[in-house]
XYZ file of C-alpha atoms in Angstrom:
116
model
C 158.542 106.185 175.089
C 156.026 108.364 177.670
C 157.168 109.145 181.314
C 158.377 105.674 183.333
C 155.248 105.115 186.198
C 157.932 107.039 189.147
C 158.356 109.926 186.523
C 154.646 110.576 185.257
C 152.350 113.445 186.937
C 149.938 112.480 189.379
C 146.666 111.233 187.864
C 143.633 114.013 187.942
C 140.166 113.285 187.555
C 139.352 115.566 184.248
C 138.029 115.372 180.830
C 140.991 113.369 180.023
C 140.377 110.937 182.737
C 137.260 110.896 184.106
C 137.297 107.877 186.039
C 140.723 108.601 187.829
C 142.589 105.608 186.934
C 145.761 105.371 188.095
C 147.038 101.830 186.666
C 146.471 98.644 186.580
C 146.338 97.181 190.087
C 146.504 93.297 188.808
C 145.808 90.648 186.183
C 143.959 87.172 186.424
C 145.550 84.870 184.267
C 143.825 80.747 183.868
C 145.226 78.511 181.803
C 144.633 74.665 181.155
C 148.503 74.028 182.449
C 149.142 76.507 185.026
C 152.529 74.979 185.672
C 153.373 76.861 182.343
C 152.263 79.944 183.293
C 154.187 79.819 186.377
C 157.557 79.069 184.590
C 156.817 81.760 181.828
C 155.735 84.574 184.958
C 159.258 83.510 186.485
C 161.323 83.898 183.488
C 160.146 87.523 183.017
C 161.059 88.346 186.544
C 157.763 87.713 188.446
C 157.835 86.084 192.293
C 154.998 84.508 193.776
C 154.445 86.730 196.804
C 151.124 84.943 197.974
C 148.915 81.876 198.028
C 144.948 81.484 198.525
C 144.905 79.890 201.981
C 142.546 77.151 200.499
C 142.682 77.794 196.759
C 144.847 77.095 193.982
C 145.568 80.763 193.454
C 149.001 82.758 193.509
C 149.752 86.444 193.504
C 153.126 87.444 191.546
C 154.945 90.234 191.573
C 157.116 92.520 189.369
C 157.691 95.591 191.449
C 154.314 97.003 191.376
C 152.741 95.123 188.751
C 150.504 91.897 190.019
C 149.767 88.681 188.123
C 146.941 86.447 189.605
C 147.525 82.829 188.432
C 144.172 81.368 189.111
C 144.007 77.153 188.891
C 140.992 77.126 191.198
C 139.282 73.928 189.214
C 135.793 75.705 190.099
C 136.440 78.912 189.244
C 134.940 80.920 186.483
C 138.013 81.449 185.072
C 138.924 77.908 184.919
C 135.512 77.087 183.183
C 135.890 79.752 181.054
C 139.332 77.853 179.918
C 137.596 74.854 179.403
C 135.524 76.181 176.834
C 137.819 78.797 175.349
C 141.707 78.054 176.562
C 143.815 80.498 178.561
C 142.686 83.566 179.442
C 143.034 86.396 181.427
C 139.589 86.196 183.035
C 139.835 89.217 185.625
C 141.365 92.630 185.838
C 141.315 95.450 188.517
C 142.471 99.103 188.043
C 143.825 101.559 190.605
C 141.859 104.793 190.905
C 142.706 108.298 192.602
C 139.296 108.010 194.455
C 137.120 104.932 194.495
C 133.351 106.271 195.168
C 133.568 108.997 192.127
C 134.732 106.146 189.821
C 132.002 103.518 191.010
C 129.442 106.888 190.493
C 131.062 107.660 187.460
C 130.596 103.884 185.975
C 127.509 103.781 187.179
C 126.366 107.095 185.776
C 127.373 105.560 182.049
C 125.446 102.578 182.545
C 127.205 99.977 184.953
C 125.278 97.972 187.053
C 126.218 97.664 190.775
C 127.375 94.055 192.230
C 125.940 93.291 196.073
C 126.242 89.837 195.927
C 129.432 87.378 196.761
């Protein structure tokens, strides 16, 4: 097994990374019965550390790694269950330095977001 996250080198920006990530910084989960979720994040350890002030959305947490359970009815990851079942609609990635990995994606072809 590789180096344990406290034991691994810093992350560089180089050929072998050129975005600079750095981990995962969460993971969206939906599913149809998010009650079952919730039982199955608690059973491997996970603690909801935060709730959406007006959604049905919870933030768990295993030391540093973050589960979003997300039972917002009009969200697109709840439509996206409707159609296909659970899912894990949404991820974000930690980076050494946010503005060279935004150029960087951008550079290979992604398109910026300005909207909300």
């Amino acid at each position: 097994m590789g180096p344990y996250p406290h034991d691994a080198p810093p992350p560089v920006i180089g050929p072998d990374n050129p975005a600079g990530t750095d981990g995962f910084e969460f993971v969206e989960f939906a599913h149809p019965e998010p009650e079952k979720l919730d039982k199955l994040f608690r059973k491997f350890g996970f603690t909801p550390v935060a709730k959406h002030k007006t959604k049905d959305i919870t933030v768990y947490r295993q030391g540093d790694i973050n589960y979003i359970l997300n039972a917002e009815p009009t969200s697109f990851g709840m439509k996206f269950v409707e159609r296909h079942g659970p899912c894990a609609p949404a991820m974000a990635w930690r980076v050494v330095d946010a503005g060279h990995a935004f150029r960087h994606a951008v550079a290979l072809g992604a398109q910026p977001y300005d909207g909300a």
